XYZ file of N, CA and C in Angstrom:
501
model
N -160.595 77.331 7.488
C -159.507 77.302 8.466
C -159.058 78.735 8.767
N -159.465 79.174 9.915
C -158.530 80.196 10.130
C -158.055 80.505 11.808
N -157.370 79.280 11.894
C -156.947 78.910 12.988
C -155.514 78.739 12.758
N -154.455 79.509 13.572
C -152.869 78.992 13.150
C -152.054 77.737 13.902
N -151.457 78.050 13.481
C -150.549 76.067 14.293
C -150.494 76.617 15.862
N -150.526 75.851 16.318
C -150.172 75.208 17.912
C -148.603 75.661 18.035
N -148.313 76.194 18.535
C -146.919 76.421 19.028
C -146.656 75.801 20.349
N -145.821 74.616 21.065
C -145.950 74.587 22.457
C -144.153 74.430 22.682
N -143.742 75.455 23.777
C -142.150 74.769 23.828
C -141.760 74.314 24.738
N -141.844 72.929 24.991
C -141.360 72.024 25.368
C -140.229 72.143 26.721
N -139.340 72.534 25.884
C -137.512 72.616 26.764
C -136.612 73.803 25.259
N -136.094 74.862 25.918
C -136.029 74.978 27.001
C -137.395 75.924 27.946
N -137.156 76.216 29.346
C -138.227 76.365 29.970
C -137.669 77.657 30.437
N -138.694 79.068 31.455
C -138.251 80.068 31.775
C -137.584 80.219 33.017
N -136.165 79.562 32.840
C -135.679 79.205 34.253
C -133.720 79.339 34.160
N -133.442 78.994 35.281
C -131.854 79.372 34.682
C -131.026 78.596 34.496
N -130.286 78.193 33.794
C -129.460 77.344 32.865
C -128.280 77.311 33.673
N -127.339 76.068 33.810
C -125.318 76.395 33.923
C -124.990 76.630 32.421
N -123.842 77.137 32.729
C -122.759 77.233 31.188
C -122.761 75.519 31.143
N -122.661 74.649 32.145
C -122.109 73.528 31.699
C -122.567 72.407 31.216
N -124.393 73.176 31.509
C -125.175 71.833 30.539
C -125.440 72.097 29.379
N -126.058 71.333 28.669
C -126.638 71.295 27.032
C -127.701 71.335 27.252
N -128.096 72.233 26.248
C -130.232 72.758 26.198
C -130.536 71.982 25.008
N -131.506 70.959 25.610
C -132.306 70.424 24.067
C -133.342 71.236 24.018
N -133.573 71.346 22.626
C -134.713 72.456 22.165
C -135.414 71.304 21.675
N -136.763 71.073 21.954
C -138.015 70.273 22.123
C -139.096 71.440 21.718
N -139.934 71.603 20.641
C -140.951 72.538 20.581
C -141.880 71.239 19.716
N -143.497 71.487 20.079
C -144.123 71.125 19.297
C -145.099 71.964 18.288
N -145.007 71.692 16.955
C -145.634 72.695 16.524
C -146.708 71.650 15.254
N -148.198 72.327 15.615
C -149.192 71.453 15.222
C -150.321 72.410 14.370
N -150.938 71.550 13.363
C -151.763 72.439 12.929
C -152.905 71.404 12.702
N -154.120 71.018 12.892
C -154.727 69.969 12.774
C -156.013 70.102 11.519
N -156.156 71.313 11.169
C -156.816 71.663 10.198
C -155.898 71.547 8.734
N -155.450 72.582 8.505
C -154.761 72.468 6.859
C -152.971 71.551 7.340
N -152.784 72.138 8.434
C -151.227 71.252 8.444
C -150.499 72.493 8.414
N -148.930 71.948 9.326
C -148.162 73.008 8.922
C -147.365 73.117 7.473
N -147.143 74.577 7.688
C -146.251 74.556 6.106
C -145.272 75.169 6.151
N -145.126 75.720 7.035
C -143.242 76.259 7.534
C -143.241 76.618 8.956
N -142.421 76.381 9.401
C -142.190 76.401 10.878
C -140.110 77.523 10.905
N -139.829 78.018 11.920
C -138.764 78.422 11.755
C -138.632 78.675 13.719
N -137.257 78.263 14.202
C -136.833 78.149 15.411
C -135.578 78.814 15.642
N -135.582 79.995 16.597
C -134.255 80.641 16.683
C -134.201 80.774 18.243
N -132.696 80.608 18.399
C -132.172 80.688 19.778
C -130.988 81.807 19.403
N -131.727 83.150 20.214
C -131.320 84.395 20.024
C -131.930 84.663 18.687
N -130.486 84.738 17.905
C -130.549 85.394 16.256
C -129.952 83.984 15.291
N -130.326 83.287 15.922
C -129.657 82.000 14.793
C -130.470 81.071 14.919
N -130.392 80.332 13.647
C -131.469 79.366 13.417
C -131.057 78.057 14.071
N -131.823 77.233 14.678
C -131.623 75.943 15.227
C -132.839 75.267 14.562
N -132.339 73.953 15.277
C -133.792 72.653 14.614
C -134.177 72.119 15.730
N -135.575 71.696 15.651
C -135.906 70.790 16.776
C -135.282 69.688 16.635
N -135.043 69.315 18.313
C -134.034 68.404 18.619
C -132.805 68.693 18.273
N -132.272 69.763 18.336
C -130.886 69.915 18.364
C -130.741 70.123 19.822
N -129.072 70.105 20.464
C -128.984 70.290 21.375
C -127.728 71.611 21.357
N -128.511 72.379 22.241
C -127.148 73.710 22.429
C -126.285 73.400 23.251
N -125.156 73.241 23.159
C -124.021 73.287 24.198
C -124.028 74.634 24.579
N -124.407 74.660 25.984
C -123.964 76.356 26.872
C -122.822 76.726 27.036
N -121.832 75.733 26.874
C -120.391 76.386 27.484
C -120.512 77.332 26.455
N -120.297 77.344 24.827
C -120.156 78.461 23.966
C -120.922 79.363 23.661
N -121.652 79.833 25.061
C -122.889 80.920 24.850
C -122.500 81.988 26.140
N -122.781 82.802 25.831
C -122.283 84.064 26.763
C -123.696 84.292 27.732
N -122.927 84.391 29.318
C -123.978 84.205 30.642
C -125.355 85.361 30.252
N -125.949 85.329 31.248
C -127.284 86.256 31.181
C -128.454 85.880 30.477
N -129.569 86.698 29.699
C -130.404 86.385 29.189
C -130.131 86.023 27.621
N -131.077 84.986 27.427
C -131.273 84.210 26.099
C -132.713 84.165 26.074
N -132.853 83.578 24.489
C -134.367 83.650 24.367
C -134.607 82.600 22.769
N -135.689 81.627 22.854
C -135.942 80.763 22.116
C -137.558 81.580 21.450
N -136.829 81.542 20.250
C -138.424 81.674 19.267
C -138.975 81.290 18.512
N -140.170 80.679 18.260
C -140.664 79.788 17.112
C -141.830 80.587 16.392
N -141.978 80.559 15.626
C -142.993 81.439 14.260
C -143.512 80.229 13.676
N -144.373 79.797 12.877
C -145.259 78.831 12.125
C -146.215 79.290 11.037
N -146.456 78.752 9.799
C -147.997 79.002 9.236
C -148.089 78.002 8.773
N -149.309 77.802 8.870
C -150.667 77.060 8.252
C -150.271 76.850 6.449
N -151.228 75.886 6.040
C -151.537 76.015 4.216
C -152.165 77.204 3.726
N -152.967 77.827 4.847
C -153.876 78.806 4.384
C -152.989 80.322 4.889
N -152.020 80.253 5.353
C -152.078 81.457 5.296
C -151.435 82.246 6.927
N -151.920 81.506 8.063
C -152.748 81.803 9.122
C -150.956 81.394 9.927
N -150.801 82.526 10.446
C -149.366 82.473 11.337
C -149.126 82.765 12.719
N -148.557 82.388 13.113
C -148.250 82.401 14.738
C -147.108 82.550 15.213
N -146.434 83.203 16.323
C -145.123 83.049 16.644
C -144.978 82.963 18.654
N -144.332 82.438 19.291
C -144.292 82.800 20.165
C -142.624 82.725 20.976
N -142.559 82.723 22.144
C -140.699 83.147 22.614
C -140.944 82.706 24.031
N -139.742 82.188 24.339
C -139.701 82.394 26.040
C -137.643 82.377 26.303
N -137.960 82.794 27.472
C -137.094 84.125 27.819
C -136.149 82.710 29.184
N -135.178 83.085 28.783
C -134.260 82.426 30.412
C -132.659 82.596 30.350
N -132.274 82.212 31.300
C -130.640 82.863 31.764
C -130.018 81.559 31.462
N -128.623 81.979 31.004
C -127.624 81.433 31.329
C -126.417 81.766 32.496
N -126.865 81.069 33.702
C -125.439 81.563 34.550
C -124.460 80.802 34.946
N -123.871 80.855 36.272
C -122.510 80.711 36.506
C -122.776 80.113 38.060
N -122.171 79.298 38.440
C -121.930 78.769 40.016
C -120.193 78.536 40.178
N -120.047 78.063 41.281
C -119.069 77.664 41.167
C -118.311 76.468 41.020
N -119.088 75.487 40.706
C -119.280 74.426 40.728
C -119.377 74.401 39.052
N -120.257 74.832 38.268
C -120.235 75.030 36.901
C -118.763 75.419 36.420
N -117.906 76.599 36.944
C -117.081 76.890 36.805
C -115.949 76.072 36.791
N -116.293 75.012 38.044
C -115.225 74.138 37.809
C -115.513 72.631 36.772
N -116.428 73.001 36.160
C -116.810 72.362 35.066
C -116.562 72.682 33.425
N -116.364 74.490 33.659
C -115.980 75.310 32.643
C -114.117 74.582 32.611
N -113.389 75.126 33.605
C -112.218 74.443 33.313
C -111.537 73.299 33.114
N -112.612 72.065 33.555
C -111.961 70.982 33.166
C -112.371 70.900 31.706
N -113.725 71.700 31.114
C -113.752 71.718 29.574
C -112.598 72.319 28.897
N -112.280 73.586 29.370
C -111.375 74.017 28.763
C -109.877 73.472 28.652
N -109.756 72.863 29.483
C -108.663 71.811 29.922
C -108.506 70.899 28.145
N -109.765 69.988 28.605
C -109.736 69.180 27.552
C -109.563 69.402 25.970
N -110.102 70.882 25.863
C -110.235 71.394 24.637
C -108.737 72.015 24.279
N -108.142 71.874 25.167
C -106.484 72.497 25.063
C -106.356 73.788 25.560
N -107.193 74.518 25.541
C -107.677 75.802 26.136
C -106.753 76.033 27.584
N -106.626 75.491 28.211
C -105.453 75.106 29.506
C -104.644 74.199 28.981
N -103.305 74.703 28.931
C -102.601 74.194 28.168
C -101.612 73.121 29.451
N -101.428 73.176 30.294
C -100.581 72.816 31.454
C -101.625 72.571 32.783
N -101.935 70.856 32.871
C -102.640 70.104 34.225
C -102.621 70.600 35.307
N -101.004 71.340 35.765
C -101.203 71.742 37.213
C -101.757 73.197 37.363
N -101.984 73.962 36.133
C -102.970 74.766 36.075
C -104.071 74.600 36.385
N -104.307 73.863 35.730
C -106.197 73.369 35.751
C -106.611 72.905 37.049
N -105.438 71.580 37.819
C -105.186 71.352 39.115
C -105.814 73.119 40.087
N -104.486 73.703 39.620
C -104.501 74.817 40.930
C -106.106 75.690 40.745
N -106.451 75.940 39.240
C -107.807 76.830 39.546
C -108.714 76.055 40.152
N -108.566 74.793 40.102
C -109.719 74.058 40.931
C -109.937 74.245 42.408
N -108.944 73.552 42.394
C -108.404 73.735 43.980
C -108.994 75.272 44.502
N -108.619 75.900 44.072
C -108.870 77.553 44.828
C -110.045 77.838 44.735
N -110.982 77.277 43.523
C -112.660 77.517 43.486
C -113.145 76.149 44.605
N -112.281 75.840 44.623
C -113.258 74.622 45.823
C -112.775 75.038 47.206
N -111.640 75.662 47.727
C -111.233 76.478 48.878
C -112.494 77.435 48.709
N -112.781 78.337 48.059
C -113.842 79.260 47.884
C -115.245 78.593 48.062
N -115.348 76.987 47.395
C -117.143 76.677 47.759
C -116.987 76.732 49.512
N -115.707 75.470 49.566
C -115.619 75.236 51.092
C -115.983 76.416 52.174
N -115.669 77.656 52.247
C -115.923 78.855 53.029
C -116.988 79.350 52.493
N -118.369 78.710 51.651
C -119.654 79.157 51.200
C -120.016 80.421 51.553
N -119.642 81.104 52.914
C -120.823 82.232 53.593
C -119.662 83.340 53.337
N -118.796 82.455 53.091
C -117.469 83.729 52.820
C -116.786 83.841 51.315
N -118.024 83.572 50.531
C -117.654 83.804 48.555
C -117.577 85.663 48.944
N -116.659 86.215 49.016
C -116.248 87.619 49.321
C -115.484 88.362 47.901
N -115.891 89.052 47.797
C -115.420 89.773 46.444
C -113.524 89.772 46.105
N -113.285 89.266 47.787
C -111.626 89.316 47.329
C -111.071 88.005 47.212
N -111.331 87.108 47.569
C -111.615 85.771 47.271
C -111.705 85.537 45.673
N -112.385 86.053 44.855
C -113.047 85.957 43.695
C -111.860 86.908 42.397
N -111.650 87.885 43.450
C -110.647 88.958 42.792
C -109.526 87.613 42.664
N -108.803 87.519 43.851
C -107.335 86.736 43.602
C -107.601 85.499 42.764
N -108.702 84.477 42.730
C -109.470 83.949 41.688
C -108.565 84.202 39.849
N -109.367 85.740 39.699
C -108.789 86.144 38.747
C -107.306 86.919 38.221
N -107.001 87.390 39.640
C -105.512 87.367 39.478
C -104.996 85.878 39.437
N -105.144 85.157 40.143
C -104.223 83.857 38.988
C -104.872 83.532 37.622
N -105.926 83.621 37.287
C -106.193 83.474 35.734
C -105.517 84.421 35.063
N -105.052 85.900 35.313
C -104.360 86.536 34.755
C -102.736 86.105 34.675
N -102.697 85.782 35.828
C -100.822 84.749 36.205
C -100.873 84.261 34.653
N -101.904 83.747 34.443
C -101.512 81.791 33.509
C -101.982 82.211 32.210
N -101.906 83.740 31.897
C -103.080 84.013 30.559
C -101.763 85.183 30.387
N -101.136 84.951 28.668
C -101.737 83.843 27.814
C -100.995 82.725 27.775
N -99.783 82.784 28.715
C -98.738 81.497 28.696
C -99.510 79.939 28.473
N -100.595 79.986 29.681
C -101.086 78.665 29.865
C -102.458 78.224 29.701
N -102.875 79.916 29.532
C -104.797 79.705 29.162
C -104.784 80.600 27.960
N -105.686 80.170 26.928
C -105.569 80.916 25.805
C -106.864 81.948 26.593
N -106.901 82.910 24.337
C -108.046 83.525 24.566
C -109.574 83.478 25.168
N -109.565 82.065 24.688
C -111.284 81.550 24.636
C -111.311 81.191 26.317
N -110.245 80.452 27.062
C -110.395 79.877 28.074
C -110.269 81.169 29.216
N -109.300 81.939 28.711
C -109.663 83.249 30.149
C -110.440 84.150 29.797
N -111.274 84.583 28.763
C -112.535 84.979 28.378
C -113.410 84.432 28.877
N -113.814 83.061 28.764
C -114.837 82.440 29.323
C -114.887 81.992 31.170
N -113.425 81.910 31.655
C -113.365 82.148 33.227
C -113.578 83.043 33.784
N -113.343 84.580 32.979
C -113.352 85.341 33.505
C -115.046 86.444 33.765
N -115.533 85.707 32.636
C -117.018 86.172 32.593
C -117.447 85.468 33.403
N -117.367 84.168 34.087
C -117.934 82.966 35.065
C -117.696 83.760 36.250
N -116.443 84.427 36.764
C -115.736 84.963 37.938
C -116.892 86.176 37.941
N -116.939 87.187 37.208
C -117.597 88.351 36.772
C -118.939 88.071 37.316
N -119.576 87.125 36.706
C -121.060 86.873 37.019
C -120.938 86.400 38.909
N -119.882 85.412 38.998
C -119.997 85.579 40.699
C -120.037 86.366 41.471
N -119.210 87.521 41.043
C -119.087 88.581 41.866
C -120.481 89.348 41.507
N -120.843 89.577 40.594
C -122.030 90.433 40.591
C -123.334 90.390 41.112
N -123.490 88.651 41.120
C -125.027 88.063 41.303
C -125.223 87.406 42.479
């Protein structure tokens, strides 16, 4: 035998993610000669399991990366990675706050009410997502922070806002 395991990954794929879905990690890893004898799966720098599922809301936008390593009985090792984004719409965003809503993170409804409202005034004028639009955006997240949005919740709006304006 000096052939190493089969690495194949499944999900996730090299493509771009919302904050607001969950990534199942699906890898198959095969060795048909001696068998595998350790396998190890990391998303970034931390260990996961196949079939776990990542929740994206608690992962910071941009690039991520899934890696799997394997050996054989004999010896014989393999590793491979693939590469993809986590970003931001606005539509995700208004998916970010009704999470944060729920999680207590928005502490007061007609908050959560009003950021909606103003990111959906903003989808509504689509050709006009304009950097000042996006600015006053975050001047009311600053209004309601920290009275009515904690740390985690205007940290995480405000990187969503950030990535709009940039990308």
């Amino acid at each position: 035998d000096i052939t190493p395991p089969t690495i194949d990954i499944i999900s996730p794929q090299a493509k771009d993610y919302l904050r607001s879905e969950t990534l199942p990690i699906n890898i198959s890893i095969t060795d048909s000669e001696s068998g595998v004898f350790s396998s190890e799966i990391k998303f970034d720098d931390r260990m996961v399991n196949n079939g776990d599922n990542v929740d994206l809301f608690f992962e910071k936008l941009g690039g991520h990366q899934i890696s799997a390593n394997a050996s054989d009985f004999v010896g014989n090792a393999t590793s491979t990675e693939i590469q993809f984004r986590i970003i931001a719409t606005i539509q995700s965003t208004k998916s970010d706050i009704e999470r944060a809503y729920s999680l207590g993170w928005i502490n007061k409804k007609s908050v959560k009410n009003t950021l909606i409202k103003k990111l959906e005034n903003i989808a509504n004028h689509n050709r006009d997502i304009t950097q000042k639009t996006l600015k006053t955006f975050l001047a009311e997240l600053e209004r309601e922070y920290p009275k009515h949005i904690n740390d985690q919740a205007f940290n995480l709006l405000k990187e969503d806002i950030n990535w709009l304006l940039n990308n």
